[in-house]
Amino acid sequence: MMAALITGRGSVDMVCMDDPAPGPRDVVVAVAACGLCPTDRMLLGGDLAPELPLVPGHEFAGEVVAVGRDVTEPTVGDRVAVDPVLNCGTCRSCRRGGRGRRCERVGVIGVTAPGGAAEFAVVPAANCVLLPEHVSAYDATLIEPLSRALRAYRALRRRPPGKGAPAHGEGAVGLMVRELARNANSLGLTEPMQPSGISDGDAFVRAVELFSRGVLDPDDFIGDRLPLSSCAEALRNLPTGGAARSRCSPP
């Protein structure tokens, strides 16, 4: 398969790699598109100090093409969005039902494990959320940043009266927070918040549902639409901020 591979600080190239095979609880996703964002630019710049070489890409969706022996769902042919947050499943937080960044050994697909800037990606079956038929897998790359915007919006709502802070910033997540706030009533986001807020996993599932309702216009948040073969060059030229993201997809 073709993939973008970061091999060192400032060094990324398109390479040919073996097609991946799923582990017992994993699936292989044929990537419809993978978003590039400032986090990926930080990876290339060496600011996040991951173990290299690394295939980046934590915003992606696609079709399941292979499943591990212990996987019952999703199945081959299902279209899925991929939640990139990895849980170890064995730490005290995970055993108590913790999700997302509560895991003591939390990881992120595309940061601590190979990501979606490739034709195929191996991900845990538990990290896949089925996409409704009418949702484009290409556009569904926006679901991951939308899930972060949802957590940020709910964190703002938990502030005591008079202590709120306006959402600011021209990045995609900041603009999404504003969109959520503007449409909170129609989206059902005004219900009372529990003290613990919303977990990462729940936020991702909720983001899929919100995205399927058309809360965002993909054209407002997707900048360049590029073939996968241009991914390395796009990553090298990606600015460190801004509202739009590049999307790379196989031809």
CSV table of C-alpha atoms in Angstrom, one decimal:
chain,number,residue,atom,x,y,z
A,1,MET,CA,0.0,0.0,0.0
A,2,MET,CA,1.0,3.7,-0.4
A,3,ALA,CA,1.4,5.7,2.8
A,4,ALA,CA,2.9,8.9,4.1
A,5,LEU,CA,5.8,8.1,6.5
A,6,ILE,CA,7.4,10.5,8.9
A,7,THR,CA,11.0,9.3,9.4
A,8,GLY,CA,12.5,12.2,11.3
A,9,ARG,CA,12.2,15.8,12.2
A,10,GLY,CA,11.0,17.6,9.0
A,11,SER,CA,11.3,14.4,7.0
A,12,VAL,CA,8.2,12.8,5.4
A,13,ASP,CA,7.9,10.8,2.2
A,14,MET,CA,5.4,8.7,0.3
A,15,VAL,CA,6.5,5.1,0.6
A,16,CYS,CA,5.2,1.6,-0.4
A,17,MET,CA,4.5,-0.6,2.6
A,18,ASP,CA,3.0,-4.1,3.1
A,19,ASP,CA,-0.8,-4.2,3.3
A,20,PRO,CA,-1.7,-4.5,7.0
A,21,ALA,CA,-3.4,-7.5,8.6
A,22,PRO,CA,-5.8,-7.2,11.5
A,23,GLY,CA,-5.1,-8.5,15.0
A,24,PRO,CA,-7.7,-10.6,16.8
A,25,ARG,CA,-9.8,-7.6,17.9
A,26,ASP,CA,-8.8,-5.2,15.0
A,27,VAL,CA,-10.2,-4.4,11.6
A,28,VAL,CA,-8.6,-3.1,8.5
A,29,VAL,CA,-10.1,0.1,7.1
A,30,ALA,CA,-9.7,1.1,3.4
A,31,VAL,CA,-9.3,4.8,4.0
A,32,ALA,CA,-11.7,7.0,2.1
A,33,ALA,CA,-9.8,10.2,3.1
A,34,CYS,CA,-7.6,11.4,5.9
A,35,GLY,CA,-7.5,14.9,7.3
A,36,LEU,CA,-4.3,16.8,7.9
A,37,CYS,CA,-4.3,19.3,10.7
A,38,PRO,CA,-1.8,21.3,12.8
A,39,THR,CA,-1.2,18.3,15.1
A,40,ASP,CA,0.2,16.4,12.1
A,41,ARG,CA,2.4,19.4,11.3
A,42,MET,CA,3.7,19.3,15.0
A,43,LEU,CA,4.5,15.7,14.5
A,44,LEU,CA,6.6,16.4,11.5
A,45,GLY,CA,8.3,19.3,13.3
A,46,GLY,CA,9.3,17.0,16.2
A,47,ASP,CA,7.2,18.9,18.8
A,48,LEU,CA,5.3,15.8,20.0
A,49,ALA,CA,8.3,13.4,20.2
A,50,PRO,CA,6.6,10.3,18.9
A,51,GLU,CA,8.4,7.1,18.1
A,52,LEU,CA,9.4,7.2,14.5
A,53,PRO,CA,9.0,6.1,11.8
A,54,LEU,CA,5.2,6.9,11.9
A,55,VAL,CA,2.3,7.0,9.5
A,56,PRO,CA,0.4,10.1,10.7
A,57,GLY,CA,-3.4,10.8,10.4
A,58,HIS,CA,-5.9,10.8,13.2
A,59,GLU,CA,-8.9,12.2,11.3
A,60,PHE,CA,-10.1,9.5,8.9
A,61,ALA,CA,-13.0,7.3,7.8
A,62,GLY,CA,-13.5,4.5,5.3
A,63,GLU,CA,-14.8,1.0,4.6
A,64,VAL,CA,-13.9,-2.1,6.6
A,65,VAL,CA,-12.2,-4.6,4.3
A,66,ALA,CA,-10.9,-7.2,6.9
A,67,VAL,CA,-11.7,-8.2,10.4
A,68,GLY,CA,-9.9,-10.1,13.2
A,69,ARG,CA,-11.0,-13.5,14.4
A,70,ASP,CA,-12.7,-12.1,17.6
A,71,VAL,CA,-14.5,-9.3,15.9
A,72,THR,CA,-18.3,-9.5,15.5
A,73,GLU,CA,-18.9,-5.9,14.7
A,74,PRO,CA,-18.3,-4.0,12.4
A,75,THR,CA,-18.3,-6.4,9.5
A,76,VAL,CA,-16.7,-6.3,6.1
A,77,GLY,CA,-18.3,-3.7,3.9
A,78,ASP,CA,-19.4,-1.4,6.8
A,79,ARG,CA,-18.5,2.3,6.5
A,80,VAL,CA,-17.0,3.7,9.6
A,81,ALA,CA,-15.6,6.8,11.3
A,82,VAL,CA,-12.6,6.0,13.4
A,83,ASP,CA,-12.2,7.3,17.0
A,84,PRO,CA,-8.4,7.8,17.3
A,85,VAL,CA,-8.2,7.6,21.1
A,86,LEU,CA,-6.7,4.3,22.2
A,87,ASN,CA,-7.4,2.8,25.6
A,88,CYS,CA,-5.2,0.0,27.2
A,89,GLY,CA,-8.2,-1.8,28.7
A,90,THR,CA,-6.2,-3.0,31.7
A,91,CYS,CA,-5.4,0.0,33.8
A,92,ARG,CA,-7.5,0.9,36.9
A,93,SER,CA,-9.4,3.6,35.0
A,94,CYS,CA,-10.2,1.3,32.1
A,95,ARG,CA,-11.4,-1.4,34.5
A,96,ARG,CA,-13.7,1.0,36.2
A,97,GLY,CA,-15.2,2.0,32.9
A,98,GLY,CA,-13.1,5.0,32.1
A,99,ARG,CA,-12.8,6.1,28.5
A,100,GLY,CA,-10.5,8.2,26.4
A,101,ARG,CA,-7.9,10.3,28.2
A,102,ARG,CA,-8.8,8.9,31.6
A,103,CYS,CA,-6.8,5.8,30.6
A,104,GLU,CA,-3.5,5.8,32.3
A,105,ARG,CA,-1.8,4.7,29.1
A,106,VAL,CA,-3.9,6.5,26.6
A,107,GLY,CA,-2.6,6.6,23.0
A,108,VAL,CA,-3.8,8.1,19.8
A,109,ILE,CA,-4.0,6.5,16.3
A,110,GLY,CA,-1.7,8.6,14.1
A,111,VAL,CA,0.4,9.9,17.0
A,112,THR,CA,1.4,6.8,19.1
A,113,ALA,CA,0.3,4.2,16.5
A,114,PRO,CA,0.1,4.1,12.7
A,115,GLY,CA,-2.6,6.4,11.4
A,116,GLY,CA,-4.8,6.9,8.4
A,117,ALA,CA,-2.5,8.7,5.9
A,118,ALA,CA,-2.4,5.5,3.9
A,119,GLU,CA,-4.5,3.4,1.7
A,120,PHE,CA,-5.3,1.1,4.6
A,121,ALA,CA,-5.2,1.4,8.4
A,122,VAL,CA,-5.5,-1.2,11.2
A,123,VAL,CA,-7.6,0.0,14.1
A,124,PRO,CA,-9.4,-1.6,17.1
A,125,ALA,CA,-12.9,-2.7,16.2
A,126,ALA,CA,-14.1,-0.9,19.4
A,127,ASN,CA,-12.9,2.4,17.8
A,128,CYS,CA,-15.2,2.2,14.8
A,129,VAL,CA,-18.5,3.9,14.7
A,130,LEU,CA,-20.9,3.1,11.9
A,131,LEU,CA,-21.8,5.8,9.4
A,132,PRO,CA,-25.3,6.4,8.3
A,133,GLU,CA,-25.9,5.7,4.6
A,134,HIS,CA,-26.3,9.4,3.6
A,135,VAL,CA,-23.0,10.5,5.2
A,136,SER,CA,-20.0,10.6,2.9
A,137,ALA,CA,-17.0,8.7,4.3
A,138,TYR,CA,-14.8,11.4,2.7
A,139,ASP,CA,-16.5,14.2,4.6
A,140,ALA,CA,-16.7,12.1,7.8
A,141,THR,CA,-13.0,13.0,8.4
A,142,LEU,CA,-14.5,16.1,10.1
A,143,ILE,CA,-16.2,14.0,12.9
A,144,GLU,CA,-13.0,13.7,15.0
A,145,PRO,CA,-12.5,17.5,15.3
A,146,LEU,CA,-16.3,17.9,15.8
A,147,SER,CA,-16.0,15.5,18.8
A,148,ARG,CA,-13.3,17.7,20.3
A,149,ALA,CA,-15.5,20.8,19.7
A,150,LEU,CA,-18.3,19.0,21.5
A,151,ARG,CA,-16.2,18.3,24.5
A,152,ALA,CA,-15.0,21.9,24.5
A,153,TYR,CA,-18.5,23.3,24.2
A,154,ARG,CA,-19.7,21.1,27.1
A,155,ALA,CA,-16.8,22.1,29.2
A,156,LEU,CA,-17.7,25.8,28.7
A,157,ARG,CA,-21.3,25.0,29.7
A,158,ARG,CA,-20.1,23.5,33.0
A,159,ARG,CA,-18.7,26.8,34.1
A,160,PRO,CA,-20.7,28.6,36.9
A,161,PRO,CA,-23.0,31.4,35.8
A,162,GLY,CA,-21.0,34.5,35.1
A,163,LYS,CA,-17.8,32.5,34.7
A,164,GLY,CA,-18.3,31.5,31.1
A,165,ALA,CA,-15.7,32.3,28.4
A,166,PRO,CA,-16.5,32.9,24.7
A,167,ALA,CA,-15.2,30.4,22.2
A,168,HIS,CA,-12.4,32.0,20.2
A,169,GLY,CA,-9.8,31.2,17.6
A,170,GLU,CA,-10.1,30.8,13.9
A,171,GLY,CA,-9.1,27.1,13.9
A,172,ALA,CA,-11.6,24.5,12.8
A,173,VAL,CA,-12.4,23.3,16.4
A,174,GLY,CA,-12.9,26.9,17.6
A,175,LEU,CA,-15.3,27.6,14.7
A,176,MET,CA,-17.1,24.3,15.4
A,177,VAL,CA,-17.6,25.3,19.0
A,178,ARG,CA,-19.3,28.5,17.8
A,179,GLU,CA,-21.5,26.6,15.5
A,180,LEU,CA,-22.6,24.2,18.3
A,181,ALA,CA,-23.3,27.2,20.5
A,182,ARG,CA,-25.3,28.9,17.8
A,183,ASN,CA,-27.5,25.9,17.2
A,184,ALA,CA,-27.5,24.4,20.8
A,185,ASN,CA,-31.3,24.5,21.1
A,186,SER,CA,-32.1,22.7,17.9
A,187,LEU,CA,-29.3,20.2,18.5
A,188,GLY,CA,-30.4,19.3,22.0
A,189,LEU,CA,-27.2,20.5,23.6
A,190,THR,CA,-28.9,22.5,26.4
A,191,GLU,CA,-29.7,19.7,28.7
A,192,PRO,CA,-28.2,19.9,32.3
A,193,MET,CA,-24.7,18.7,32.5
A,194,GLN,CA,-23.5,16.0,34.9
A,195,PRO,CA,-20.4,17.0,36.9
A,196,SER,CA,-18.3,14.5,35.1
A,197,GLY,CA,-19.2,15.9,31.8
A,198,ILE,CA,-18.9,13.7,28.7
A,199,SER,CA,-16.4,11.1,28.0
A,200,ASP,CA,-14.2,11.0,24.9
A,201,GLY,CA,-15.9,7.9,23.5
A,202,ASP,CA,-19.4,9.2,24.1
A,203,ALA,CA,-18.4,12.5,22.5
A,204,PHE,CA,-17.3,10.8,19.3
A,205,VAL,CA,-20.5,8.8,19.0
A,206,ARG,CA,-22.5,12.0,19.6
A,207,ALA,CA,-20.4,13.8,17.0
A,208,VAL,CA,-21.3,11.1,14.4
A,209,GLU,CA,-25.0,11.7,15.2
A,210,LEU,CA,-24.7,15.5,15.0
A,211,PHE,CA,-22.7,15.3,11.8
A,212,SER,CA,-25.3,13.1,10.2
A,213,ARG,CA,-27.9,15.8,10.9
A,214,GLY,CA,-25.9,18.3,8.9
A,215,VAL,CA,-24.8,20.5,11.7
A,216,LEU,CA,-21.7,21.4,9.6
A,217,ASP,CA,-21.2,22.2,6.0
A,218,PRO,CA,-18.0,20.2,5.0
A,219,ASP,CA,-17.0,22.8,2.5
A,220,ASP,CA,-16.6,25.3,5.3
A,221,PHE,CA,-14.0,23.2,7.0
A,222,ILE,CA,-12.2,21.3,4.2
A,223,GLY,CA,-9.6,23.2,2.3
A,224,ASP,CA,-7.5,21.4,-0.2
A,225,ARG,CA,-8.8,18.1,-1.6
A,226,LEU,CA,-5.8,16.1,-2.6
A,227,PRO,CA,-4.9,12.6,-3.8
A,228,LEU,CA,-3.0,10.4,-1.4
A,229,SER,CA,0.1,10.7,-3.5
A,230,SER,CA,0.3,14.4,-2.5
A,231,CYS,CA,0.0,13.7,1.2
A,232,ALA,CA,3.7,14.1,2.1
A,233,GLU,CA,4.0,17.4,0.2
A,234,ALA,CA,0.8,18.7,1.7
A,235,LEU,CA,2.0,17.9,5.2
A,236,ARG,CA,5.3,19.7,4.6
A,237,ASN,CA,3.4,22.8,3.4
A,238,LEU,CA,0.6,22.7,5.9
A,239,PRO,CA,0.4,25.9,8.0
A,240,THR,CA,0.4,25.6,11.8
A,241,GLY,CA,-3.1,27.1,12.2
A,242,GLY,CA,-6.2,28.1,10.3
A,243,ALA,CA,-9.8,27.0,9.9
A,244,ALA,CA,-9.5,24.7,6.9
A,245,ARG,CA,-7.9,21.3,6.7
A,246,SER,CA,-6.4,19.4,3.8
A,247,ARG,CA,-8.0,16.0,2.9
A,248,CYS,CA,-6.0,13.3,1.1
A,249,SER,CA,-7.6,10.3,-0.4
A,250,PRO,CA,-6.6,7.4,-2.6
A,251,PRO,CA,-7.2,7.9,-6.3
